[in-house]
Amino acid sequence: MMIKQNESKLKAHKAMWVVFSRGKLLIQAQSQRIPVAYFNEIPFLHRYAEEVHQLPPLNDGATLENPVFVVDLGAEHVEQPGWERVPLRQLLVTEQDIAFSVIGRAWQYIHFLRTHQYCGQCGAKTERVEWEMAVQCHRCQHRSYPRVSPCIIVSIHDNKRLLLAKGVRHREANMYSTLAGFVESGESLEEAVHREVFEEVGVRVKNLRYFHSQPWPFPHSLMVGFIAEYDSGTIQCQENEIDDAQWFDVDALPNTPPSVSIAGQLIAETVSLIRDK
Ligand SMILES: [Zn+2]
């Protein structure tokens, strides 16, 4: 649900402003923070007052001091002195407290609205439902909700070693990470783990243990984390997906993802499991 705000209500509150311009966020230059300000303090906002929606807080017990307002400038390019556009991923690292519950969620909503302007069933224009996060077709009544795509992510260990892989997309960063992949229709999470691991690196795993999950807004994944033990097979990298995969000793790990990501957390958890043995 996102609630449209009238202008007088907008001006009354100091708010957190999540402003998207194409795939990036508009923030004050050098701040690395989502701006918290009054409506009138952000110079370009008056042109978009009609486009402002409030993001309701998640029911997760955490309370934010200020309401969160979301604005989508779409493809418009705002040139405002003192302001800059930064990638979403960058702010997820600098704003860890609100990374997924505010920034990631706001982006998933905006992405949903951008990609559901027309009904998937009859092609008519959709309209926003104001009391829940959905769009509805007024010709055939088909209603759509933001998509969530489950993805498994798994850390594999064998005695004192971890199996980590470098995806073709991470070749330049020279970063080794856990294996991950989308769950297919009709598949359980566990089946997805066994299939992905075998497809990507050619080994079999056993004794899966659930770790935890993390929403990942690129654009609407839900990463479901597992720790698995090696069972059998030798590493064989999947062409076009995996650049390299190796067993690494816990005391000689390569460059791995940051701890804001579930991949980084899975690796840290597996390392401490191995060390506690
Ligand atoms: Zn329709």
Short mmCIF file of C-alpha atoms and ligand atoms in Angstrom, two decimals:
data_model
loop_
_atom_site.label_atom_id
_atom_site.label_comp_id
_atom_site.label_asym_id
_atom_site.label_seq_id
_atom_site.Cartn_x
_atom_site.Cartn_y
_atom_site.Cartn_z
CA MET A 1 0.00 0.00 0.00
CA MET A 2 1.20 3.50 -0.79
CA ILE A 3 -0.92 6.48 0.11
CA LYS A 4 -1.13 9.51 -2.11
CA GLN A 5 -0.54 12.69 -0.14
CA ASN A 6 -2.12 16.08 -0.56
CA GLU A 7 0.23 19.02 -0.66
CA SER A 8 -0.68 20.56 2.71
CA LYS A 9 -0.02 17.24 4.45
CA LEU A 10 3.25 16.89 2.59
CA LYS A 11 4.48 20.24 3.83
CA ALA A 12 3.61 19.57 7.45
CA HIS A 13 6.09 16.77 8.06
CA LYS A 14 9.79 16.44 8.05
CA ALA A 15 10.16 13.28 5.99
CA MET A 16 12.60 10.82 4.51
CA TRP A 17 12.61 11.34 0.71
CA VAL A 18 13.31 8.38 -1.52
CA VAL A 19 13.49 9.96 -4.97
CA PHE A 20 14.13 7.72 -7.98
CA SER A 21 15.39 9.03 -11.28
CA ARG A 22 15.62 6.11 -13.67
CA GLY A 23 17.48 3.38 -11.70
CA LYS A 24 19.25 5.77 -9.36
CA LEU A 25 18.47 7.81 -6.24
CA LEU A 26 18.69 11.55 -5.86
CA ILE A 27 20.54 12.62 -2.73
CA GLN A 28 22.50 15.63 -1.54
CA ALA A 29 25.97 15.53 -3.02
CA GLN A 30 28.56 13.70 -0.89
CA SER A 31 26.00 12.84 1.81
CA GLN A 32 25.62 9.08 1.06
CA ARG A 33 22.31 9.35 2.91
CA ILE A 34 18.64 9.42 2.00
CA PRO A 35 17.61 13.06 2.64
CA VAL A 36 15.47 13.82 5.69
CA ALA A 37 13.89 17.23 5.13
CA TYR A 38 10.76 19.30 4.79
CA PHE A 39 9.09 19.36 1.38
CA ASN A 40 10.08 23.00 0.82
CA GLU A 41 13.72 22.30 1.57
CA ILE A 42 14.13 20.15 -1.54
CA PRO A 43 14.12 22.58 -4.45
CA PHE A 44 12.85 20.40 -7.30
CA LEU A 45 10.04 18.64 -5.42
CA HIS A 46 7.27 21.20 -5.97
CA ARG A 47 7.06 20.07 -9.62
CA TYR A 48 6.29 16.52 -8.51
CA ALA A 49 3.87 17.09 -5.61
CA GLU A 50 1.24 15.03 -7.44
CA GLU A 51 3.61 12.08 -7.69
CA VAL A 52 4.44 11.73 -4.00
CA HIS A 53 3.32 8.58 -2.21
CA GLN A 54 3.87 7.55 1.36
CA LEU A 55 5.50 4.22 2.07
CA PRO A 56 3.81 2.76 5.14
CA PRO A 57 6.17 1.40 7.81
CA LEU A 58 6.72 -2.36 7.83
CA ASN A 59 5.16 -4.14 10.77
CA ASP A 60 8.56 -5.31 12.00
CA GLY A 61 8.72 -3.53 15.34
CA ALA A 62 11.27 -0.97 14.15
CA THR A 63 10.00 2.57 14.24
CA LEU A 64 11.22 5.32 11.98
CA GLU A 65 11.31 8.84 13.26
CA ASN A 66 9.95 10.36 10.05
CA PRO A 67 7.40 9.30 7.43
CA VAL A 68 8.87 7.96 4.19
CA PHE A 69 7.79 9.60 0.94
CA VAL A 70 8.58 8.05 -2.43
CA VAL A 71 8.79 9.93 -5.71
CA ASP A 72 9.43 8.46 -9.14
CA LEU A 73 10.84 10.91 -11.67
CA GLY A 74 10.94 8.13 -14.26
CA ALA A 75 13.26 9.00 -17.11
CA GLU A 76 13.39 12.69 -16.18
CA HIS A 77 16.80 14.03 -15.54
CA VAL A 78 16.95 16.57 -12.72
CA GLU A 79 19.98 18.84 -12.78
CA GLN A 80 20.04 20.45 -9.37
CA PRO A 81 23.19 22.03 -7.97
CA GLY A 82 24.21 20.30 -4.75
CA TRP A 83 22.34 17.11 -5.62
CA GLU A 84 23.58 13.93 -7.26
CA ARG A 85 22.25 10.63 -8.59
CA VAL A 86 23.75 7.55 -6.97
CA PRO A 87 23.20 3.83 -7.65
CA LEU A 88 20.82 1.92 -5.42
CA ARG A 89 23.50 -0.62 -4.50
CA GLN A 90 25.75 2.12 -3.16
CA LEU A 91 23.08 3.37 -0.75
CA LEU A 92 22.28 -0.15 0.45
CA VAL A 93 25.81 -0.21 1.85
CA THR A 94 25.84 3.28 3.39
CA GLU A 95 22.27 3.11 4.75
CA GLN A 96 22.26 -0.38 6.22
CA ASP A 97 19.53 0.27 8.83
CA ILE A 98 16.97 1.13 6.17
CA ALA A 99 18.55 -0.67 3.21
CA PHE A 100 15.87 -3.29 2.60
CA SER A 101 12.88 -2.15 4.65
CA VAL A 102 12.81 1.34 3.12
CA ILE A 103 15.06 1.79 0.08
CA GLY A 104 14.73 -1.72 -1.37
CA ARG A 105 10.99 -1.83 -0.74
CA ALA A 106 10.44 1.61 -2.27
CA TRP A 107 12.36 0.53 -5.37
CA GLN A 108 10.35 -2.69 -5.69
CA TYR A 109 7.10 -0.69 -5.55
CA ILE A 110 8.28 1.78 -8.15
CA HIS A 111 9.51 -1.01 -10.40
CA PHE A 112 6.13 -2.72 -9.99
CA LEU A 113 4.21 0.43 -11.00
CA ARG A 114 6.46 1.06 -13.98
CA THR A 115 5.97 -2.49 -15.29
CA HIS A 116 2.23 -2.82 -14.62
CA GLN A 117 0.78 0.18 -16.42
CA TYR A 118 -1.33 -2.10 -18.62
CA CYS A 119 -3.41 -5.14 -17.76
CA GLY A 120 -1.63 -8.44 -18.46
CA GLN A 121 -4.94 -10.08 -19.26
CA CYS A 122 -6.76 -7.65 -21.59
CA GLY A 123 -4.26 -4.86 -22.27
CA ALA A 124 -6.32 -1.95 -20.89
CA LYS A 125 -4.69 0.75 -18.77
CA THR A 126 -4.51 -0.15 -15.06
CA GLU A 127 -5.21 2.10 -12.08
CA ARG A 128 -3.57 2.13 -8.72
CA VAL A 129 -5.48 0.69 -5.79
CA GLU A 130 -5.02 3.25 -3.03
CA TRP A 131 -5.63 1.00 0.00
CA GLU A 132 -3.19 -1.76 -0.89
CA MET A 133 -0.10 -2.12 -3.05
CA ALA A 134 -1.78 -3.29 -6.22
CA VAL A 135 -3.03 -2.14 -9.61
CA GLN A 136 -6.41 -3.03 -11.01
CA CYS A 137 -7.87 -3.20 -14.50
CA HIS A 138 -11.22 -1.50 -14.75
CA ARG A 139 -12.22 -3.35 -17.87
CA CYS A 140 -11.76 -6.95 -16.70
CA GLN A 141 -11.07 -6.41 -12.95
CA HIS A 142 -7.76 -8.29 -13.06
CA ARG A 143 -5.65 -7.19 -10.12
CA SER A 144 -1.83 -7.44 -9.92
CA TYR A 145 0.51 -7.30 -6.93
CA PRO A 146 4.26 -6.72 -6.75
CA ARG A 147 6.14 -9.79 -7.79
CA VAL A 148 8.48 -11.56 -5.37
CA SER A 149 10.88 -14.05 -6.97
CA PRO A 150 12.35 -16.67 -4.63
CA CYS A 151 16.02 -17.38 -5.13
CA ILE A 152 18.15 -19.87 -3.22
CA ILE A 153 21.64 -18.95 -2.06
CA VAL A 154 23.92 -21.58 -0.60
CA SER A 155 27.25 -21.86 1.12
CA ILE A 156 29.01 -25.25 0.74
CA HIS A 157 31.64 -26.60 3.10
CA ASP A 158 33.79 -29.70 3.38
CA ASN A 159 35.90 -30.07 6.51
CA LYS A 160 37.94 -26.86 6.65
CA ARG A 161 37.18 -25.69 3.13
CA LEU A 162 34.51 -23.58 1.51
CA LEU A 163 33.41 -23.82 -2.09
CA LEU A 164 33.16 -20.33 -3.59
CA ALA A 165 32.58 -19.30 -7.18
CA LYS A 166 33.22 -16.26 -9.32
CA GLY A 167 30.28 -15.53 -11.59
CA VAL A 168 30.97 -14.23 -15.06
CA ARG A 169 29.38 -10.93 -14.02
CA HIS A 170 31.85 -10.57 -11.12
CA ARG A 171 34.90 -11.33 -13.18
CA GLU A 172 36.17 -7.79 -13.07
CA ALA A 173 35.65 -7.32 -9.33
CA ASN A 174 37.53 -10.62 -8.84
CA MET A 175 34.98 -11.53 -6.19
CA TYR A 176 34.18 -15.06 -5.07
CA SER A 177 30.79 -15.76 -3.59
CA THR A 178 28.21 -18.36 -2.67
CA LEU A 179 26.08 -20.00 -5.37
CA ALA A 180 22.62 -18.66 -6.08
CA GLY A 181 19.78 -19.14 -8.50
CA PHE A 182 16.07 -18.69 -9.07
CA VAL A 183 13.59 -21.29 -7.92
CA GLU A 184 11.71 -22.73 -10.88
CA SER A 185 7.96 -23.26 -11.05
CA GLY A 186 6.94 -26.46 -9.29
CA GLU A 187 10.24 -26.82 -7.43
CA SER A 188 10.84 -26.83 -3.66
CA LEU A 189 13.60 -24.66 -2.16
CA GLU A 190 15.66 -27.77 -1.37
CA GLU A 191 15.30 -29.13 -4.90
CA ALA A 192 16.41 -25.77 -6.24
CA VAL A 193 19.57 -25.91 -4.08
CA HIS A 194 20.49 -29.41 -5.33
CA ARG A 195 19.78 -28.49 -8.97
CA GLU A 196 21.60 -25.12 -8.94
CA VAL A 197 24.69 -26.48 -7.20
CA PHE A 198 24.96 -29.38 -9.63
CA GLU A 199 24.33 -27.17 -12.68
CA GLU A 200 26.79 -24.46 -11.66
CA VAL A 201 29.70 -26.42 -10.20
CA GLY A 202 28.91 -30.11 -10.82
CA VAL A 203 29.00 -31.31 -7.20
CA ARG A 204 26.39 -32.94 -4.96
CA VAL A 205 25.56 -31.60 -1.51
CA LYS A 206 23.80 -32.99 1.58
CA ASN A 207 22.48 -31.99 5.02
CA LEU A 208 20.98 -28.64 4.00
CA ARG A 209 20.36 -26.24 6.86
CA TYR A 210 18.20 -23.13 6.56
CA PHE A 211 20.10 -19.95 7.42
CA HIS A 212 17.86 -16.91 6.95
CA SER A 213 16.40 -14.85 4.14
CA GLN A 214 16.84 -11.37 2.69
CA PRO A 215 14.84 -9.33 0.22
CA TRP A 216 17.09 -8.27 -2.65
CA PRO A 217 15.63 -5.50 -4.78
CA PHE A 218 17.29 -6.27 -8.15
CA PRO A 219 14.53 -6.13 -9.03
CA HIS A 220 12.36 -8.30 -6.77
CA SER A 221 14.18 -11.33 -5.40
CA LEU A 222 13.80 -12.96 -2.04
CA MET A 223 17.08 -14.67 -1.25
CA VAL A 224 16.60 -17.82 0.86
CA GLY A 225 19.88 -18.84 2.45
CA PHE A 226 21.14 -22.38 3.13
CA ILE A 227 24.33 -23.96 4.41
CA ALA A 228 25.14 -27.34 2.85
CA GLU A 229 27.78 -30.02 3.28
CA TYR A 230 29.70 -31.35 0.34
CA ASP A 231 28.69 -34.88 -0.65
CA SER A 232 30.42 -35.94 -3.88
CA GLY A 233 31.78 -34.94 -7.26
CA THR A 234 34.54 -32.70 -8.58
CA ILE A 235 34.17 -29.05 -9.54
CA GLN A 236 33.07 -28.43 -13.11
CA CYS A 237 32.05 -24.85 -13.87
CA GLN A 238 28.94 -24.13 -15.88
CA GLU A 239 29.81 -22.35 -19.10
CA ASN A 240 28.56 -18.75 -19.48
CA GLU A 241 27.63 -18.57 -15.77
CA ILE A 242 30.65 -19.42 -13.65
CA ASP A 243 34.07 -18.06 -14.47
CA ASP A 244 35.88 -20.01 -11.77
CA ALA A 245 35.06 -22.06 -8.67
CA GLN A 246 37.46 -23.38 -6.06
CA TRP A 247 37.72 -24.87 -2.60
CA PHE A 248 39.20 -22.25 -0.28
CA ASP A 249 40.75 -22.83 3.12
CA VAL A 250 39.01 -20.70 5.79
CA ASP A 251 42.33 -19.06 6.55
CA ALA A 252 42.98 -18.05 2.96
CA LEU A 253 39.72 -16.67 1.63
CA PRO A 254 39.59 -14.56 -1.52
CA ASN A 255 37.75 -11.24 -1.94
CA THR A 256 34.13 -11.92 -0.83
CA PRO A 257 30.88 -9.87 -0.77
CA PRO A 258 30.23 -7.28 1.98
CA SER A 259 28.31 -8.22 5.13
CA VAL A 260 25.26 -6.16 4.10
CA SER A 261 24.44 -8.96 1.66
CA ILE A 262 23.22 -12.40 2.69
CA ALA A 263 26.11 -13.85 0.66
CA GLY A 264 28.61 -12.11 2.96
CA GLN A 265 26.67 -13.24 6.05
CA LEU A 266 26.50 -16.85 4.83
CA ILE A 267 30.24 -16.97 4.27
CA ALA A 268 30.91 -15.49 7.75
CA GLU A 269 28.53 -18.02 9.36
CA THR A 270 30.13 -20.95 7.54
CA VAL A 271 33.61 -19.80 8.51
CA SER A 272 32.63 -19.67 12.18
CA LEU A 273 30.95 -23.10 11.91
CA ILE A 274 34.19 -24.54 10.54
CA ARG A 275 36.31 -22.81 13.20
CA ASP A 276 34.06 -24.08 16.02
CA LYS A 277 34.41 -27.70 14.92
ZN ZN B 1 -7.94 -6.19 -17.98
#
